[in-house]
PDB file of C-alpha atoms in Angstrom:
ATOM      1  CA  UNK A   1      68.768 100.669 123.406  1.00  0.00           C
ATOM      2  CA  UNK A   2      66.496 103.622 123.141  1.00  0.00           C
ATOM      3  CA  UNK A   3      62.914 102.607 122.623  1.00  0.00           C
ATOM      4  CA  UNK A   4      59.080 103.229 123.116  1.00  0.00           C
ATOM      5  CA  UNK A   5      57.107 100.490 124.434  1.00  0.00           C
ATOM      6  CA  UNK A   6      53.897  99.460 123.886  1.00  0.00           C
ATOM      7  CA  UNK A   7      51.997  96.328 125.467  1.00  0.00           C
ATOM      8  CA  UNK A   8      49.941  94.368 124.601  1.00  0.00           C
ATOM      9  CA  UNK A   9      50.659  94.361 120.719  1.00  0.00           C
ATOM     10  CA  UNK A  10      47.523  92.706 119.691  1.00  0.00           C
ATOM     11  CA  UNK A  11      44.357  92.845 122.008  1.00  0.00           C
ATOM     12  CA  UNK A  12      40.724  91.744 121.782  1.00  0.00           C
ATOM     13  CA  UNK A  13      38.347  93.222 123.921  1.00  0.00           C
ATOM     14  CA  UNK A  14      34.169  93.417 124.485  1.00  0.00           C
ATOM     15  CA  UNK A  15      32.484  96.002 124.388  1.00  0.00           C
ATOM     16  CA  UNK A  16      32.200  98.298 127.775  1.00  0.00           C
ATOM     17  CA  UNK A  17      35.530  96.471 129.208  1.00  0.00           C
ATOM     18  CA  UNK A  18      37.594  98.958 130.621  1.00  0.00           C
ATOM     19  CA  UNK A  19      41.705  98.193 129.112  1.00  0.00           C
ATOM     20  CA  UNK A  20      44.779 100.251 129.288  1.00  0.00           C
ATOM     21  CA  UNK A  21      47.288 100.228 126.917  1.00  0.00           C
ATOM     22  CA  UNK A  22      50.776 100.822 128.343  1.00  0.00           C
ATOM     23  CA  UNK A  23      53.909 103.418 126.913  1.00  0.00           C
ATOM     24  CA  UNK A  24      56.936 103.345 128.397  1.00  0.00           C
ATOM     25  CA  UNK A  25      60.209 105.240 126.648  1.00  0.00           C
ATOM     26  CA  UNK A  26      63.740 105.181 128.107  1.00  0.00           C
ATOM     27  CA  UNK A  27      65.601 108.451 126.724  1.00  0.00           C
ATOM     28  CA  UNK A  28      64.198 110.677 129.204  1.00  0.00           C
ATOM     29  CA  UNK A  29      61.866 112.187 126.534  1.00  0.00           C
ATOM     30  CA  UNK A  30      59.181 115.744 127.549  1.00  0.00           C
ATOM     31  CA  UNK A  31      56.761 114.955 124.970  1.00  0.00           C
ATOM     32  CA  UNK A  32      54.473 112.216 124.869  1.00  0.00           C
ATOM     33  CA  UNK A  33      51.655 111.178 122.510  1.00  0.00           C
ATOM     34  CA  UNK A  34      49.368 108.314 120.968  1.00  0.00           C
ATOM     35  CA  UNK A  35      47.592 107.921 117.744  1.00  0.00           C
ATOM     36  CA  UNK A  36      45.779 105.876 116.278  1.00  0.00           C
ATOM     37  CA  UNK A  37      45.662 104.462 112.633  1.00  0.00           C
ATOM     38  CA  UNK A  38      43.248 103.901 110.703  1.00  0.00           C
ATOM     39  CA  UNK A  39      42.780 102.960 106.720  1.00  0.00           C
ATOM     40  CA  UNK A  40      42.425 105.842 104.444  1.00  0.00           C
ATOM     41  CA  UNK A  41      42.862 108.797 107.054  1.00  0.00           C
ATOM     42  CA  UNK A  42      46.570 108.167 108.104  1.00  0.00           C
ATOM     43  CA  UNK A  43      47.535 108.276 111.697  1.00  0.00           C
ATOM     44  CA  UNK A  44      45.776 110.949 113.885  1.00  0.00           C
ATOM     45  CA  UNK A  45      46.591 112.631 117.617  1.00  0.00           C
ATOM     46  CA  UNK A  46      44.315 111.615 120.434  1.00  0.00           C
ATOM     47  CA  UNK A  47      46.261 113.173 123.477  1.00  0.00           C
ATOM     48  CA  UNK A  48      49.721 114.045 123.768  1.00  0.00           C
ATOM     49  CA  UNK A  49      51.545 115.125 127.103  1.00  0.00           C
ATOM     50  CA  UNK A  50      54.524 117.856 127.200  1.00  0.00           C
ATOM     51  CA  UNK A  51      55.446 116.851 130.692  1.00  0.00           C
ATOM     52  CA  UNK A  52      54.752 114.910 134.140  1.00  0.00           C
ATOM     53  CA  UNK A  53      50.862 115.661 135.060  1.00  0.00           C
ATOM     54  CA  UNK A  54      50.710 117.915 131.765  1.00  0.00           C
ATOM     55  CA  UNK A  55      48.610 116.265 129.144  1.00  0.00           C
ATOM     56  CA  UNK A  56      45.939 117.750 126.777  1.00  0.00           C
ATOM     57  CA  UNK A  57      43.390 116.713 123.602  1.00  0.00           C
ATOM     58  CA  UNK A  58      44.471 116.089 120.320  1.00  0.00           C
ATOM     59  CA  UNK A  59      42.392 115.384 117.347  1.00  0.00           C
ATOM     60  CA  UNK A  60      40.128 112.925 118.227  1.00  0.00           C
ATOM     61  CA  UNK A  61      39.859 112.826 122.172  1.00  0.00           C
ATOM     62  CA  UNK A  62      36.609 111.060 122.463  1.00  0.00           C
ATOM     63  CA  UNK A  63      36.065 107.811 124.498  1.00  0.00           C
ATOM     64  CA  UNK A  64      39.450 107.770 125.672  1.00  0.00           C
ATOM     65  CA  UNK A  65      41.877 108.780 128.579  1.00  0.00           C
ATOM     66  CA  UNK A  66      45.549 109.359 129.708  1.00  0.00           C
ATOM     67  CA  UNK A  67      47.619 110.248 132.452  1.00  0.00           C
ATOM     68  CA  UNK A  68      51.253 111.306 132.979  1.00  0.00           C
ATOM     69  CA  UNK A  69      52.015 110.688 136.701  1.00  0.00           C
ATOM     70  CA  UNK A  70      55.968 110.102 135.912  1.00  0.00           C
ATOM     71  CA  UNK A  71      57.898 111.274 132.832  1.00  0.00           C
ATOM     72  CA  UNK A  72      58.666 107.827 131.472  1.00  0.00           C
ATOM     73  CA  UNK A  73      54.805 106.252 131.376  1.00  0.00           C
ATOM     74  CA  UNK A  74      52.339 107.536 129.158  1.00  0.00           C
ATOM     75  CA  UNK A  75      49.050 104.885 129.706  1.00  0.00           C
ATOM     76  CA  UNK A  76      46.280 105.079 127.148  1.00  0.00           C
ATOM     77  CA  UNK A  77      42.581 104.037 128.905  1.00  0.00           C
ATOM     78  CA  UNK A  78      39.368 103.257 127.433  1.00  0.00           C
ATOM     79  CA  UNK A  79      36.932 103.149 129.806  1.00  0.00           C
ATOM     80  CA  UNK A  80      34.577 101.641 128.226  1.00  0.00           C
ATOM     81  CA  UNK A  81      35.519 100.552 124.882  1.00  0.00           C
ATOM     82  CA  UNK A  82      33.201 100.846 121.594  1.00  0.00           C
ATOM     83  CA  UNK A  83      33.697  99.250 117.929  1.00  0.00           C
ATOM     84  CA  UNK A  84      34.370 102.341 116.444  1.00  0.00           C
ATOM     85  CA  UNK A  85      37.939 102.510 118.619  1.00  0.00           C
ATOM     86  CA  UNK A  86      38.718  99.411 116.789  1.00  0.00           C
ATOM     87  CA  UNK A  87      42.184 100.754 115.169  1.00  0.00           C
ATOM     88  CA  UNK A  88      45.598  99.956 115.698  1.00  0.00           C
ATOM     89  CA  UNK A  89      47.330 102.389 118.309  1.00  0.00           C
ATOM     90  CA  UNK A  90      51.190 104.194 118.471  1.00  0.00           C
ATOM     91  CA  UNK A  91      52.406 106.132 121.129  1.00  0.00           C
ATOM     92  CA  UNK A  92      55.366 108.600 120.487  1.00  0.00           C
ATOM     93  CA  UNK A  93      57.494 110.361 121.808  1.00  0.00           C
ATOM     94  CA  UNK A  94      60.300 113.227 121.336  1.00  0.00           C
ATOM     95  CA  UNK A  95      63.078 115.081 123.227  1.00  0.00           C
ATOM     96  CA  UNK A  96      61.123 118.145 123.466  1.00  0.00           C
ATOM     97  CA  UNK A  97      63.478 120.857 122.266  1.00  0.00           C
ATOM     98  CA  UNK A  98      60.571 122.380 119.907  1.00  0.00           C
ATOM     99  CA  UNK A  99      59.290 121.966 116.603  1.00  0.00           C
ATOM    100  CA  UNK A 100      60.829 119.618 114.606  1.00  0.00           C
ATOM    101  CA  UNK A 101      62.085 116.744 116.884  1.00  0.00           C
ATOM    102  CA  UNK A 102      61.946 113.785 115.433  1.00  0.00           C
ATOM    103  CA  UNK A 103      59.522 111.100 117.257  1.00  0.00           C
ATOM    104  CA  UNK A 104      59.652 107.991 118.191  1.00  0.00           C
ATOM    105  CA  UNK A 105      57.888 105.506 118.050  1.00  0.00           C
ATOM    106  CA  UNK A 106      56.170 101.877 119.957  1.00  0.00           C
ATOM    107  CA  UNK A 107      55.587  98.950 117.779  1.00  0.00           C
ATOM    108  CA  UNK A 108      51.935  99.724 117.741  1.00  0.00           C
ATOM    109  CA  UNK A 109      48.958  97.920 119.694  1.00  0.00           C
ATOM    110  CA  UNK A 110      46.434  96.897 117.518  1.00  0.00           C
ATOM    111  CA  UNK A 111      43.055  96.631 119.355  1.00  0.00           C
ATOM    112  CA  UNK A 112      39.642  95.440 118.363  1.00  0.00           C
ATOM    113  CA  UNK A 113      36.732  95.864 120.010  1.00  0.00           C
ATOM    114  CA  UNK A 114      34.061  93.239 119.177  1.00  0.00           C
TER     115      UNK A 114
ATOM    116  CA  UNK B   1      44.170 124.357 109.199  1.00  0.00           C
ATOM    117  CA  UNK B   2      47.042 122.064 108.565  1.00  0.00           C
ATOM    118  CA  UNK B   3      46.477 119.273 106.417  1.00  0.00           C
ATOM    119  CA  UNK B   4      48.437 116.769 104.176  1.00  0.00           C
ATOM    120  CA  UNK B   5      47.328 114.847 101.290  1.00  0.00           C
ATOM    121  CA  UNK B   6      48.728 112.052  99.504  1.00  0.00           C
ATOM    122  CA  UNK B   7      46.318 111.574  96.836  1.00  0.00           C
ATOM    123  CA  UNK B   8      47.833 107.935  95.960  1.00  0.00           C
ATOM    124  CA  UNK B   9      46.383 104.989  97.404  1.00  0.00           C
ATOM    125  CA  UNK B  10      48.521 102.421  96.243  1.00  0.00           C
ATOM    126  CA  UNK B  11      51.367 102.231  93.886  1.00  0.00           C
ATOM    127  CA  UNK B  12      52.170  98.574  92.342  1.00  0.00           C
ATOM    128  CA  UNK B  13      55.779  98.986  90.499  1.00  0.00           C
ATOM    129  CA  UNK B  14      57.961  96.177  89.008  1.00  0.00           C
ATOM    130  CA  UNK B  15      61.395  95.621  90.893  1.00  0.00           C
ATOM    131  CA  UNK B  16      63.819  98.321  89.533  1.00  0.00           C
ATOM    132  CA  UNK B  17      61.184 100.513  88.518  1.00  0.00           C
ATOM    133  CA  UNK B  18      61.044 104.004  90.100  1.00  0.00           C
ATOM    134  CA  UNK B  19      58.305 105.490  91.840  1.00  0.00           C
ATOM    135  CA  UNK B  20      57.425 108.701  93.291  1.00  0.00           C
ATOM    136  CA  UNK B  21      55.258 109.325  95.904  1.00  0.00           C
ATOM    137  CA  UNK B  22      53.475 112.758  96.374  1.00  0.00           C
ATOM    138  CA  UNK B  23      52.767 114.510  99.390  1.00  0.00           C
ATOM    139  CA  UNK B  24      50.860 117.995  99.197  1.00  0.00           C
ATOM    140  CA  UNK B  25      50.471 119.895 102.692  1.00  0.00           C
ATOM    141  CA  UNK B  26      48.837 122.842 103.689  1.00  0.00           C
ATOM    142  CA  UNK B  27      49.935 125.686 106.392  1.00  0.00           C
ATOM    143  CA  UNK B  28      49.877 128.935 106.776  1.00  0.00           C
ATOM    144  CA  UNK B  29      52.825 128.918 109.384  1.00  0.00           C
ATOM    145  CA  UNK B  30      56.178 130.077 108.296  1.00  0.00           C
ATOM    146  CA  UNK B  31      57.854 127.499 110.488  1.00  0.00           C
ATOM    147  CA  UNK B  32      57.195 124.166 109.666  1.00  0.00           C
ATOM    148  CA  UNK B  33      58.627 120.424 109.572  1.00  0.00           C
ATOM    149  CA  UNK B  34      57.844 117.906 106.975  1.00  0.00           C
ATOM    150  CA  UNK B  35      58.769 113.516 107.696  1.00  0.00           C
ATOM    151  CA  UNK B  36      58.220 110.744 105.521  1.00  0.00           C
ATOM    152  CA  UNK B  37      58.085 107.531 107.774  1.00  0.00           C
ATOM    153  CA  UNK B  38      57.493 103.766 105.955  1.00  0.00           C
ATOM    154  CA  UNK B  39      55.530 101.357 107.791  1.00  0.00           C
ATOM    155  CA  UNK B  40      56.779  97.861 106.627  1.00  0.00           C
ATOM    156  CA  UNK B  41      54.415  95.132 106.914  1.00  0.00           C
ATOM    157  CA  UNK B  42      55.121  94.297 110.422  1.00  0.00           C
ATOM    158  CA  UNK B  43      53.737  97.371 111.274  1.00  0.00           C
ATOM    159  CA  UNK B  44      56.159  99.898 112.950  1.00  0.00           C
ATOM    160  CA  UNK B  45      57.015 103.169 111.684  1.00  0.00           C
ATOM    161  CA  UNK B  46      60.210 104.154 110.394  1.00  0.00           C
ATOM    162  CA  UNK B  47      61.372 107.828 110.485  1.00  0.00           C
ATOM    163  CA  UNK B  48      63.224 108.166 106.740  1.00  0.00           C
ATOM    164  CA  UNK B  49      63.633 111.789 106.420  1.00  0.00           C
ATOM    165  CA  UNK B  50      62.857 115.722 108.410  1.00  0.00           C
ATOM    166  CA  UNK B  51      63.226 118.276 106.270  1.00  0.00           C
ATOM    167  CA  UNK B  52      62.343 122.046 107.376  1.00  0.00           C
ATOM    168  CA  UNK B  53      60.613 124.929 105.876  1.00  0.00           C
ATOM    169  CA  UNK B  54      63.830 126.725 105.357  1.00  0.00           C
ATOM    170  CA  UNK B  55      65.855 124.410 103.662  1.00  0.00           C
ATOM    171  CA  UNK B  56      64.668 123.744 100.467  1.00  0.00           C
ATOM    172  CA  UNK B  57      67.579 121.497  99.418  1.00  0.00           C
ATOM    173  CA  UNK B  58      66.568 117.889  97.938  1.00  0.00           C
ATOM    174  CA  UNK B  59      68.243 115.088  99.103  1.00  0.00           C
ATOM    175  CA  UNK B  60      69.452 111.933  98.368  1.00  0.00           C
ATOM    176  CA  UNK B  61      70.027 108.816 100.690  1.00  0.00           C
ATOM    177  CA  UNK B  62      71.204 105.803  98.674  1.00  0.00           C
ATOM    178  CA  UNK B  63      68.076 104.723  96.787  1.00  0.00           C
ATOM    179  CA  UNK B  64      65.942 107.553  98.411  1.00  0.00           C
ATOM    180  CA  UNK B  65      65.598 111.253  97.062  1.00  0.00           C
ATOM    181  CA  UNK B  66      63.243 114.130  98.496  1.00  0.00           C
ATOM    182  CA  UNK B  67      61.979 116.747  96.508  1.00  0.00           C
ATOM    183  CA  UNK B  68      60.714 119.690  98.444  1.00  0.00           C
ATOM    184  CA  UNK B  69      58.843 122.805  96.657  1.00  0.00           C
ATOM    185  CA  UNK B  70      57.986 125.321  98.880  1.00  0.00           C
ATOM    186  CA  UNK B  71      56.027 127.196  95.539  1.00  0.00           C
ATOM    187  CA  UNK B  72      53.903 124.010  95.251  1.00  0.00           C
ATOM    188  CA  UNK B  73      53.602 123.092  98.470  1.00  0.00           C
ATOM    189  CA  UNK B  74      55.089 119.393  98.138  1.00  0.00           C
ATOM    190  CA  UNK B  75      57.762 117.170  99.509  1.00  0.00           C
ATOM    191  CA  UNK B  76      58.080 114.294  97.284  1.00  0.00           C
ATOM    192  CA  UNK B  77      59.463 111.209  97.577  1.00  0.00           C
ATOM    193  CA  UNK B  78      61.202 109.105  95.242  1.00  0.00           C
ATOM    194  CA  UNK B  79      62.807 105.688  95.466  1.00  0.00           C
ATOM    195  CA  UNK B  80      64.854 104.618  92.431  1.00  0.00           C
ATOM    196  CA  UNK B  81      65.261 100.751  91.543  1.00  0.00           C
ATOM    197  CA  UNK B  82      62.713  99.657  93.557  1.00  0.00           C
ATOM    198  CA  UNK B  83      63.198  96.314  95.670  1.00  0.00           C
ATOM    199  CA  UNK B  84      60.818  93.896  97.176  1.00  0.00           C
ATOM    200  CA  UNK B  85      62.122  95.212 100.710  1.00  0.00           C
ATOM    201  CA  UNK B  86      60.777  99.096  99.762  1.00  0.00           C
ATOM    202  CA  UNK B  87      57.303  97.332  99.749  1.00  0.00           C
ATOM    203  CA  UNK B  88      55.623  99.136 102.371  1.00  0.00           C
ATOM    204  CA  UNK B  89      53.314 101.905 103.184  1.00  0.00           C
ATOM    205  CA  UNK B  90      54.403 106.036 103.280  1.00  0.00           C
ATOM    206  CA  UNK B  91      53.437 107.952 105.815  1.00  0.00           C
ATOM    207  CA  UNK B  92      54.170 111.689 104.964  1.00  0.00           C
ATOM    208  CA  UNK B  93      53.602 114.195 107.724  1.00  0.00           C
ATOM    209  CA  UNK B  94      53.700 118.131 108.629  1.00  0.00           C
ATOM    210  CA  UNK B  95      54.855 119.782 112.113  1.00  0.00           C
ATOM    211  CA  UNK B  96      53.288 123.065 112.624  1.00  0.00           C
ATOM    212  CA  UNK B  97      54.196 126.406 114.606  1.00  0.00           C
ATOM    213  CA  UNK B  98      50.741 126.161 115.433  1.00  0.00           C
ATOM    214  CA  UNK B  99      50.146 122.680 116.685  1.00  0.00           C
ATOM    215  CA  UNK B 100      51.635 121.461 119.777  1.00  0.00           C
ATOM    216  CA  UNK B 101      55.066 121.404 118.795  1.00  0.00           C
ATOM    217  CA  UNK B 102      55.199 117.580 119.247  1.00  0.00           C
ATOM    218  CA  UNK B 103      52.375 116.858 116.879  1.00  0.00           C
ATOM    219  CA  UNK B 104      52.585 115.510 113.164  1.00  0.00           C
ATOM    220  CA  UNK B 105      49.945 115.511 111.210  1.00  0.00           C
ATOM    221  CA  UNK B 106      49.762 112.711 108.763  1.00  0.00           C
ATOM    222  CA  UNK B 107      48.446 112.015 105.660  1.00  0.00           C
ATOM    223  CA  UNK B 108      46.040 109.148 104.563  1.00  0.00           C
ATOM    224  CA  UNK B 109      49.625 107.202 103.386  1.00  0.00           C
ATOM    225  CA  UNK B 110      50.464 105.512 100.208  1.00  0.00           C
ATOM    226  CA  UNK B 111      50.644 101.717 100.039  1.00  0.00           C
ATOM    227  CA  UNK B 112      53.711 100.488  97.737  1.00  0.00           C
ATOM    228  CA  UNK B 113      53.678  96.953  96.304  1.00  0.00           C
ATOM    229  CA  UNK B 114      56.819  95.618  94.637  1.00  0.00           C
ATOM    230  CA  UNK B 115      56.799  92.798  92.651  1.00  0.00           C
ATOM    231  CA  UNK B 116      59.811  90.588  91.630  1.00  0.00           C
TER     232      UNK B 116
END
């Protein structure tokens, strides 16, 4: 079954802990990207990747990392998690053929930060 | 820029009622893609519809039906006879020329409540 993967689903964390959140899709997709949700301003980029060890900001970078070391995996890291990244968290991804491919989507992580 | 705006917060219909839910976006590409995804209350996000900047057909899917004006800038949605199961919230979002062409930008979403 083609998927995106997300683990964990739920996750509470303390301040300053360093945590990754894992993405893993099985159709062999280029593009590669996480958002995160949050009430009253929709769902919003933080970095997306269009290949293996290609990966750039979205819309709201800050206080978090990614890397892309095979096509499959897409990790999100906070290195040193705040309150304010309290939100829950989708990664995406899409064939890669150019504007208009539909995404897919994980199940969503939701994280808080306490 | 490119932005979408969904200007309803929350929409609380009657079963079998109708309801439409507006999506205004904002680009000054050419080339665009417009989604609607619902995001049930366990949380994941369902694609429901793509509809591109050239095709300014509306379409139906059983209950569903898009409405897409290029002159007013909108692409809304409209779900006729309304179930408890359509209780969710709608997620519209815009695919820009200009953006990585992976990215959608979303608007703020519009919580439905149906009530039996």
């Amino acid at each position: 079954e083609a998927q995106v993967t997300q683990n964990p689903r739920y996750l509470i964390t303390v301040t300053g802990k360093k945590l990754t959140v894992t993405c893993s899709q099985n159709m062999n997709h280029e593009y590669m990207s996480w958002y995160r949700q949050d009430p009253g301003l929709g769902l919003r980029q933080i970095y997306y990747s269009m290949n293996v060890e290609v990966t750039d900001k979205g819309d709201v970078p800050e206080g978090y990392k990614v890397s892309r070391k095979e096509k499959r995996n897409f990790p999100l890291i906070l290195e040193s998690p705040s309150p304010n990244q309290t939100s829950l968290y989708f990664c995406a991804s899409s064939l890669g053929q150019g504007l208009g491919t539909e995404a897919f989507f994980g199940q969503g992580t939701r994280l808080t930060v306490v | 820029a490119q932005k979408v705006t969904q200007a309803q917060t929350e929409i609380s219909v009657v079963e079998k009622e109708d309801v439409t839910l507006d999506c205004v976006y904002e680009t000054r590409d050419t080339t665009y893609y417009l989604f609607w995804y619902k995001q049930p209350p366990s949380g994941e996000l369902v694609f429901l519809i793509r509809r591109n900047s050239f095709d300014e057909q509306n379409e139906i899917s059983g209950r569903y039906s898009w409405n897409f004006q290029k002159s007013t800038s909108s692409f809304n949605f409209t779900i006729t006879a309304s179930q408890v199961v359509d209780s969710a919230v709608y997620f519209c979002a815009l695919s820009t020329s200009t953006d990585s062409w992976g990215k959608l930008q979303f608007g703020a979403g519009t919580q439905v409540v149906v009530t039996p």
